[in-house]
Coordinates of C-alpha atoms and ligand atoms in Angstrom, one line a residue:
X1 CA -13.6 -162.3 75.6
X2 CA -14.8 -165.6 77.2
X3 CA -12.8 -164.7 80.3
X4 CA -14.3 -161.2 80.5
X5 CA -17.8 -162.7 80.2
X6 CA -17.1 -165.3 82.9
X7 CA -15.8 -162.6 85.3
X8 CA -18.8 -160.4 84.4
X9 CA -21.1 -163.3 85.3
X10 CA -19.2 -163.9 88.5
X11 CA -18.9 -160.3 89.8
X12 CA -20.8 -157.6 87.9
X13 CA -24.4 -157.1 88.9
X14 CA -26.3 -155.6 86.0
X15 CA -29.3 -153.2 86.3
X16 CA -32.7 -154.7 87.1
X17 CA -31.1 -158.1 86.6
X18 CA -30.5 -161.3 88.6
X19 CA -27.0 -161.7 90.1
X20 CA -27.4 -165.5 90.0
X21 CA -28.9 -166.1 86.6
X22 CA -28.5 -162.9 84.6
X23 CA -29.5 -162.1 81.1
X24 CA -26.7 -162.5 78.5
X25 CA -24.4 -159.5 78.1
X26 CA -22.2 -158.3 75.2
X27 CA -18.7 -157.0 75.7
X28 CA -18.3 -153.6 74.0
X29 CA -14.7 -152.8 73.0
X30 CA -15.2 -149.4 71.5
X31 CA -17.9 -147.1 70.1
X32 CA -17.9 -144.5 67.4
X33 CA -20.7 -142.5 65.8
X34 CA -23.8 -144.6 66.2
X35 CA -21.9 -147.9 66.3
X36 CA -20.9 -150.2 69.2
X37 CA -18.0 -152.5 68.3
X38 CA -18.3 -155.8 70.2
X39 CA -15.3 -157.9 71.3
X40 CA -16.6 -160.6 69.0
X41 CA -15.9 -158.2 66.1
X42 CA -19.6 -157.6 65.4
X43 CA -20.9 -154.0 65.1
X44 CA -24.2 -152.9 66.4
X45 CA -26.2 -149.8 65.3
X46 CA -27.1 -148.2 68.6
X47 CA -30.9 -147.4 68.8
X48 CA -30.8 -146.6 72.5
X49 CA -28.2 -143.8 72.8
X50 CA -27.1 -145.5 76.1
X51 CA -30.3 -144.9 77.9
X52 CA -31.1 -141.8 75.8
X53 CA -28.1 -139.8 76.8
X54 CA -25.6 -140.1 73.9
X55 CA -27.4 -137.7 71.7
X56 CA -24.2 -137.0 69.6
X57 CA -23.2 -140.6 69.4
X58 CA -19.8 -141.9 70.6
X59 CA -16.2 -140.9 70.5
X60 CA -17.2 -137.3 69.7
X61 CA -14.0 -135.2 69.1
X62 CA -15.5 -132.0 70.7
X63 CA -16.5 -133.8 73.9
X64 CA -13.2 -135.7 74.1
X65 CA -11.3 -132.5 73.7
X66 CA -13.3 -130.8 76.5
X67 CA -12.4 -133.8 78.7
X68 CA -8.7 -133.8 78.0
X69 CA -8.4 -130.0 78.3
X70 CA -10.2 -130.0 81.6
X71 CA -8.3 -133.0 82.9
X72 CA -5.1 -131.1 82.2
X73 CA -6.2 -128.4 84.5
X74 CA -8.1 -130.3 87.2
X75 CA -10.6 -133.1 87.2
X76 CA -12.4 -132.2 90.4
X77 CA -12.4 -129.9 93.4
X78 CA -15.1 -129.8 96.1
X79 CA -17.8 -127.3 95.6
X80 CA -18.1 -126.5 99.3
X81 CA -16.4 -123.1 99.5
X82 CA -14.7 -123.4 96.1
X83 CA -15.9 -122.8 92.6
X84 CA -14.5 -123.0 89.1
X85 CA -15.2 -121.8 85.6
X86 CA -16.9 -125.0 84.2
X87 CA -19.6 -125.1 86.9
X88 CA -20.2 -121.3 86.7
X89 CA -20.5 -121.3 82.9
X90 CA -22.7 -124.4 82.9
X91 CA -25.1 -123.0 85.4
X92 CA -25.2 -119.8 83.5
X93 CA -25.9 -121.7 80.3
X94 CA -28.7 -123.8 81.9
X95 CA -30.4 -120.6 83.2
X96 CA -30.2 -119.0 79.7
X97 CA -31.6 -122.1 78.0
X98 CA -34.4 -123.0 80.4
X99 CA -37.7 -121.2 80.9
X100 CA -37.2 -117.6 82.1
X101 CA -38.0 -117.7 85.8
X102 CA -35.5 -120.4 86.6
X103 CA -32.4 -118.7 87.9
X104 CA -30.8 -121.0 90.5
X105 CA -29.1 -124.3 89.8
X106 CA -28.2 -127.1 92.2
X107 CA -25.8 -129.6 90.6
X108 CA -25.8 -133.3 91.4
X109 CA -24.5 -136.6 90.1
X110 CA -27.5 -138.4 88.7
X111 CA -31.1 -137.9 87.7
X112 CA -32.4 -139.7 90.7
X113 CA -30.5 -137.3 93.0
X114 CA -31.7 -134.3 91.0
X115 CA -35.3 -135.5 91.8
X116 CA -34.4 -136.0 95.5
X117 CA -33.1 -132.4 95.5
X118 CA -36.3 -131.1 93.9
X119 CA -38.3 -132.9 96.6
X120 CA -36.2 -131.4 99.3
X121 CA -36.4 -127.9 97.7
X122 CA -40.2 -128.2 97.6
X123 CA -40.5 -129.3 101.3
X124 CA -38.0 -126.7 102.6
X125 CA -39.7 -124.0 100.5
X126 CA -43.0 -124.5 102.3
X127 CA -41.2 -124.6 105.7
X128 CA -39.6 -121.3 104.8
X129 CA -43.0 -120.0 104.0
X130 CA -44.4 -121.1 107.4
X131 CA -46.3 -124.1 106.0
X132 CA -44.6 -127.2 107.4
X133 CA -47.9 -129.1 106.9
X134 CA -47.3 -129.0 103.1
X135 CA -45.1 -132.1 103.1
X136 CA -46.6 -134.5 100.5
X137 CA -46.2 -134.9 96.8
X138 CA -48.7 -135.5 94.0
X139 CA -47.4 -137.6 91.1
X140 CA -48.9 -139.3 88.1
X141 CA -49.6 -143.0 87.6
X142 CA -47.2 -144.4 84.9
X143 CA -44.4 -142.0 85.9
X144 CA -40.7 -142.7 86.4
X145 CA -38.4 -140.4 88.4
X146 CA -35.5 -142.6 89.4
X147 CA -34.4 -145.3 91.8
X148 CA -33.5 -143.7 95.1
X149 CA -36.2 -143.9 97.7
X150 CA -37.6 -140.4 97.5
X151 CA -37.6 -140.5 93.7
X152 CA -39.1 -144.0 93.8
X153 CA -41.9 -142.7 96.0
X154 CA -43.2 -140.6 93.1
X155 CA -42.7 -143.4 90.5
X156 CA -45.8 -145.4 89.5
X157 CA -46.6 -147.5 92.6
X158 CA -47.1 -150.7 90.6
X159 CA -44.3 -150.7 88.0
X160 CA -42.1 -149.0 90.6
X161 CA -42.7 -152.1 92.9
X162 CA -43.5 -150.0 95.9
X163 CA -44.7 -153.1 97.7
X164 CA -41.1 -154.3 98.1
X165 CA -40.1 -151.2 100.0
X166 CA -43.3 -150.2 101.8
X167 CA -41.6 -150.3 105.2
X168 CA -39.5 -147.3 104.5
X169 CA -40.9 -145.7 101.4
X170 CA -42.8 -142.4 101.9
X171 CA -46.3 -142.7 100.7
X172 CA -47.4 -140.0 98.2
X173 CA -50.6 -139.1 96.3
X174 CA -51.2 -140.2 92.7
X175 CA -53.5 -138.9 90.0
X176 CA -54.4 -140.6 86.8
X177 CA -52.1 -139.9 83.9
X178 CA -53.7 -137.9 81.0
X179 CA -55.1 -140.0 78.1
X180 CA -55.3 -137.3 75.4
X181 CA -52.5 -137.8 72.9
X182 CA -49.8 -135.3 71.9
X183 CA -51.5 -134.2 68.7
X184 CA -55.1 -134.5 69.9
X185 CA -57.2 -131.5 71.0
X186 CA -57.0 -130.9 74.7
X187 CA -60.0 -131.0 77.0
X188 CA -59.6 -130.0 80.7
X189 CA -61.7 -133.0 81.7
X190 CA -58.6 -135.1 81.1
X191 CA -57.0 -133.5 84.1
X192 CA -60.0 -134.2 86.3
X193 CA -58.2 -136.7 88.5
X194 CA -55.3 -134.2 89.1
X195 CA -57.8 -131.5 89.8
X196 CA -59.9 -133.6 92.3
X197 CA -56.7 -134.7 94.2
X198 CA -55.5 -131.1 94.4
X199 CA -59.0 -129.9 95.6
X200 CA -59.0 -132.5 98.3
X201 CA -55.3 -132.4 99.4
X202 CA -54.0 -128.9 98.7
X203 CA -53.4 -128.2 102.4
X204 CA -50.9 -131.1 102.7
X205 CA -49.4 -130.8 99.2
X206 CA -45.9 -129.3 98.6
X207 CA -45.7 -130.0 94.9
X208 CA -47.0 -131.8 91.8
X209 CA -44.2 -133.8 90.1
X210 CA -44.4 -135.2 86.6
X211 CA -42.6 -135.7 83.3
X212 CA -44.0 -133.2 80.8
X213 CA -45.3 -134.6 77.5
X214 CA -43.4 -137.9 77.6
X215 CA -43.7 -140.5 80.4
X216 CA -40.5 -142.3 79.8
X217 CA -39.4 -145.4 81.7
X218 CA -42.8 -145.8 83.2
X219 CA -44.3 -146.8 79.9
X220 CA -43.3 -144.5 77.0
X221 CA -46.6 -142.7 76.7
X222 CA -47.1 -139.2 75.1
X223 CA -49.6 -136.7 76.3
X224 CA -51.0 -133.4 75.2
X225 CA -49.1 -130.2 76.1
X226 CA -52.6 -129.1 77.2
X227 CA -52.1 -131.2 80.3
X228 CA -48.9 -129.4 81.2
X229 CA -50.7 -126.1 80.9
X230 CA -53.6 -127.3 82.9
X231 CA -51.3 -128.6 85.6
X232 CA -49.6 -125.2 85.8
X233 CA -53.0 -123.5 86.2
X234 CA -54.2 -125.9 88.8
X235 CA -50.9 -125.7 90.8
X236 CA -51.2 -121.9 90.8
X237 CA -54.8 -121.9 91.8
X238 CA -54.2 -124.4 94.7
X239 CA -50.9 -122.9 95.9
X240 CA -48.8 -126.0 95.1
X241 CA -45.3 -126.0 93.4
X242 CA -44.9 -127.5 89.9
X243 CA -41.8 -129.8 89.5
X244 CA -41.2 -130.9 86.0
X245 CA -38.8 -133.8 85.4
X246 CA -37.1 -133.3 82.1
X247 CA -34.4 -135.8 82.7
X248 CA -35.5 -137.9 79.7
X249 CA -37.0 -135.1 77.5
X250 CA -34.4 -132.3 78.0
X251 CA -32.0 -131.3 75.3
X252 CA -34.1 -131.8 72.2
X253 CA -35.5 -135.3 72.4
X254 CA -39.1 -134.2 71.7
X255 CA -38.2 -131.6 69.1
X256 CA -38.0 -128.7 71.6
X257 CA -35.0 -128.1 73.8
X258 CA -37.3 -128.8 76.8
X259 CA -40.6 -130.5 76.5
X260 CA -42.4 -127.8 78.6
X261 CA -41.8 -125.5 75.6
X262 CA -44.5 -127.4 73.8
X263 CA -46.9 -126.0 76.4
X264 CA -45.1 -122.6 76.9
X265 CA -45.1 -123.5 80.6
X266 CA -42.4 -122.8 83.2
X267 CA -42.2 -125.0 86.2
X268 CA -41.1 -123.8 89.7
X269 CA -38.5 -126.5 89.8
X270 CA -36.9 -128.3 86.8
X271 CA -34.8 -131.5 86.8
X272 CA -32.4 -132.3 83.9
X273 CA -29.8 -135.1 83.5
X274 CA -29.3 -137.9 81.0
X275 CA -28.3 -136.0 77.8
X276 CA -26.8 -133.2 79.8
X277 CA -23.2 -134.4 79.2
X278 CA -24.1 -136.1 75.9
X279 CA -23.8 -139.4 77.6
X280 CA -20.2 -139.0 78.7
X281 CA -20.3 -138.6 82.5
X282 CA -23.0 -138.8 85.1
X283 CA -24.3 -135.3 85.8
X284 CA -27.7 -133.8 86.6
X285 CA -29.1 -130.5 87.8
X286 CA -32.1 -129.1 89.6
X287 CA -33.1 -125.6 88.6
X288 CA -35.6 -123.4 90.5
X289 CA -37.0 -119.9 90.6
X290 CA -35.9 -117.0 92.8
X291 CA -39.1 -117.4 94.8
X292 CA -38.4 -121.1 95.6
X293 CA -34.8 -120.3 96.4
X294 CA -35.7 -117.5 98.7
X295 CA -38.4 -119.6 100.4
X296 CA -35.9 -122.5 101.0
X297 CA -33.4 -120.1 102.5
X298 CA -35.9 -118.1 104.6
X299 CA -36.1 -120.5 107.6
X300 CA -33.4 -122.3 109.6
X301 CA -31.0 -123.8 108.6
X302 CA -31.2 -121.1 105.8
X303 CA -29.6 -123.6 103.3
X304 CA -30.7 -126.5 101.2
X305 CA -29.9 -129.6 103.1
X306 CA -28.0 -131.4 100.4
X307 CA -24.4 -131.6 99.1
X308 CA -23.0 -134.5 97.2
X309 CA -19.2 -135.1 97.4
X310 CA -18.8 -134.8 93.7
X311 CA -21.2 -131.9 93.2
X312 CA -20.3 -129.8 90.2
X313 CA -17.5 -132.1 89.1
X314 CA -15.3 -130.0 86.8
X315 CA -14.8 -132.7 84.2
X316 CA -18.5 -133.4 84.0
X317 CA -19.4 -129.7 83.8
X318 CA -16.8 -129.1 81.1
X319 CA -18.1 -131.9 79.0
X320 CA -21.7 -130.8 79.6
X321 CA -20.9 -127.3 78.3
X322 CA -19.2 -128.8 75.2
X323 CA -22.2 -131.1 74.6
X324 CA -24.6 -128.2 74.9
X325 CA -22.4 -126.1 72.5
X326 CA -22.3 -128.9 70.0
X327 CA -26.0 -129.5 70.2
X328 CA -26.9 -125.8 69.7
X329 CA -24.4 -125.5 66.8
X330 CA -25.9 -128.6 65.1
X331 CA -29.1 -128.7 63.0
X332 CA -30.7 -130.6 65.9
X333 CA -34.3 -129.5 65.2
X334 CA -34.0 -130.7 61.6
X335 CA -32.4 -133.9 62.7
X336 CA -35.0 -134.7 65.3
X337 CA -37.8 -133.8 62.8
X338 CA -36.2 -136.0 60.2
X339 CA -35.9 -138.9 62.7
X340 CA -39.6 -138.4 63.7
X341 CA -40.8 -138.5 60.1
X342 CA -38.8 -141.6 59.3
X343 CA -39.9 -143.4 62.5
X344 CA -43.5 -142.5 61.6
X345 CA -43.1 -143.8 58.1
X346 CA -41.2 -147.0 58.8
X347 CA -42.6 -148.1 62.1
X348 CA -46.2 -147.7 61.0
X349 CA -46.1 -151.0 59.2
X350 CA -45.7 -152.8 62.5
X351 CA -49.3 -151.9 63.2
X352 CA -50.4 -154.7 60.9
X353 CA -48.5 -157.4 63.0
X354 CA -50.7 -159.4 65.3
X355 CA -48.3 -159.1 68.2
X356 CA -48.5 -155.3 68.1
X357 CA -51.0 -153.3 70.3
X358 CA -49.8 -149.7 69.4
X359 CA -47.2 -147.8 67.5
X360 CA -46.4 -144.2 68.6
X361 CA -43.7 -141.7 67.6
X362 CA -42.8 -138.3 69.0
X363 CA -39.6 -136.5 68.2
X364 CA -36.7 -138.9 68.3
X365 CA -38.7 -141.5 70.1
X366 CA -40.3 -144.5 68.4
X367 CA -42.3 -147.0 70.4
X368 CA -43.8 -150.3 69.4
X369 CA -46.1 -151.6 72.2
X370 CA -46.7 -155.3 72.1
X371 CA -49.7 -157.3 73.5
X372 CA -47.4 -159.3 75.7
X373 CA -44.2 -158.7 77.6
X374 CA -41.1 -158.9 75.4
X375 CA -39.1 -162.1 76.0
X376 CA -35.7 -160.5 76.5
X377 CA -33.8 -163.8 76.2
X378 CA -35.2 -164.2 72.6
X379 CA -35.7 -160.7 71.4
X380 CA -32.3 -159.1 72.4
X381 CA -30.2 -161.8 70.7
X382 CA -32.4 -161.6 67.6
X383 CA -31.8 -157.9 67.4
X384 CA -28.1 -158.3 67.9
X385 CA -28.0 -160.9 65.2
X386 CA -29.5 -158.2 62.9
X387 CA -26.8 -155.8 63.9
X388 CA -29.0 -153.5 66.2
X389 CA -28.8 -152.6 69.8
X390 CA -32.1 -152.0 71.7
X391 CA -33.1 -152.7 75.3
X392 CA -36.8 -153.5 75.4
X393 CA -38.7 -153.4 78.7
X394 CA -42.1 -154.7 79.7
X395 CA -44.3 -154.8 76.5
X396 CA -42.2 -152.1 74.8
X397 CA -39.7 -152.3 72.0
X398 CA -38.6 -148.8 71.4
X399 CA -35.8 -146.7 70.0
X400 CA -34.4 -143.3 71.1
X401 CA -31.3 -143.1 68.9
X402 CA -28.5 -140.5 68.9
X403 CA -29.6 -137.4 66.9
X404 CA -26.8 -137.9 64.5
X405 CA -28.1 -141.3 63.2
X406 CA -28.3 -141.3 59.4
X407 CA -31.3 -142.5 57.4
X408 CA -29.8 -145.9 56.4
X409 CA -28.8 -146.7 59.9
X410 CA -32.2 -145.7 61.3
X411 CA -33.8 -147.8 58.6
X412 CA -31.8 -150.8 59.8
X413 CA -33.1 -150.2 63.3
X414 CA -36.8 -150.0 62.2
X415 CA -36.4 -153.0 59.9
X416 CA -34.9 -155.0 62.8
X417 CA -37.8 -154.0 65.0
X418 CA -40.3 -155.1 62.3
X419 CA -38.6 -158.4 61.6
X420 CA -38.1 -159.3 65.3
X421 CA -41.7 -158.5 66.2
X422 CA -42.9 -160.5 63.2
X423 CA -40.7 -163.5 63.9
X424 CA -40.0 -163.6 67.6
X425 CA -43.0 -162.0 69.4
X426 CA -46.2 -163.9 70.0
X427 CA -49.6 -162.2 69.7
Ligands
PLP501 C1 -33.6 -141.7 83.9 C2 -34.6 -140.9 84.6 C3 -34.4 -140.5 85.9 C4 -33.3 -141.0 86.8 O1 -32.0 -140.7 86.3 P1 -30.7 -141.5 86.8 O2 -29.6 -140.7 86.2 O3 -30.9 -142.9 86.2 O4 -30.7 -141.5 88.3 C5 -35.4 -139.6 86.5 N1 -36.4 -139.2 85.8 C6 -36.6 -139.5 84.5 C7 -37.7 -138.9 83.7 C8 -35.7 -140.4 83.8 O5 -35.9 -140.7 82.6

């Protein structure tokens, strides 16, 4: 184990971390259910679902069976000129499950790329409709859409560190994020910034892009479904496409299969990823309407200008299908509702701690926002010592557990959060 850690320090560059003085890492030897088994022998209850993707937990027999059965036939063939049952069935399933008007599916390898594809679709759509001047995007402050440059350009300009990449990053327009909470009554005035920006810039705008209901990695904030409805109305009125990024919220996390269902709104373009394969393999998809697809293909080169090498990977599509089947066959609504109720009940006592600024819960998402940034070098080891795996960021200590987590294990997660905030976070 010491040898692995030394080699890890020498050669493995971890996400959003220094290559020269990295945070400590933990060697995971195996994982099963909601538990990560470390090389040290310790077991951690996983409150992160591996960045929100492992909704069924780990070493899931149904997913492993799909992988081995598919591997016995073929792991991958190019999607240029070829096709196969896993990709066809998966695209069919995504069309069935997603809002009605979405009928075309473009597969890719990661969420960021799914957002890049959505951006290209929106721009090519307007070129196909004879409006090449509509080439800008309008996003929300506090949003997160991925780490590639096009996706970054619609992330929050401050937390997304746009200043570092200004020389090559496209500059987009930003509206204020809504402030009305998920359960509060909606007022259209809360979308005034979106409306004003659309009024002023509709001639140059291709699309509005945002994460419906939950702004995830940009700050873990929840807003009223009324905002999603209002954005749809405003996009229609101003002749601008609506792109919803459900990479974090898709597949049940907020208590609906897709978060846009809370608002009964269908986007023109939808991005999914993360939980698509139940956390097994990297896979994402961008869905669009017939109207968008026909617009994209109306003008030269009459094709979407994108095509990743591993597009529609058969192994990933097979495991995504198995994951969706498993989700739909499970009592996922009850599970998410039970997690939500327990998080509400058990995290609320954090409100009394002086270090805590806010506690909020929606679906299988529980967030404790602190007054100061979390000291990762103190907080993560303190959680690990209590047998819990969480990955805080900024001022946020949060959990998005696998849906299969049981009450006692989730209790251990919320207790660890309370204890660590009380003992290791300064007001
Ligand atoms: C994680 C995430 C992305 C990026 O997905 P990757 O697979 O990390 O590229 C994009 N949008 C949202 C809302 C996300 O949560």
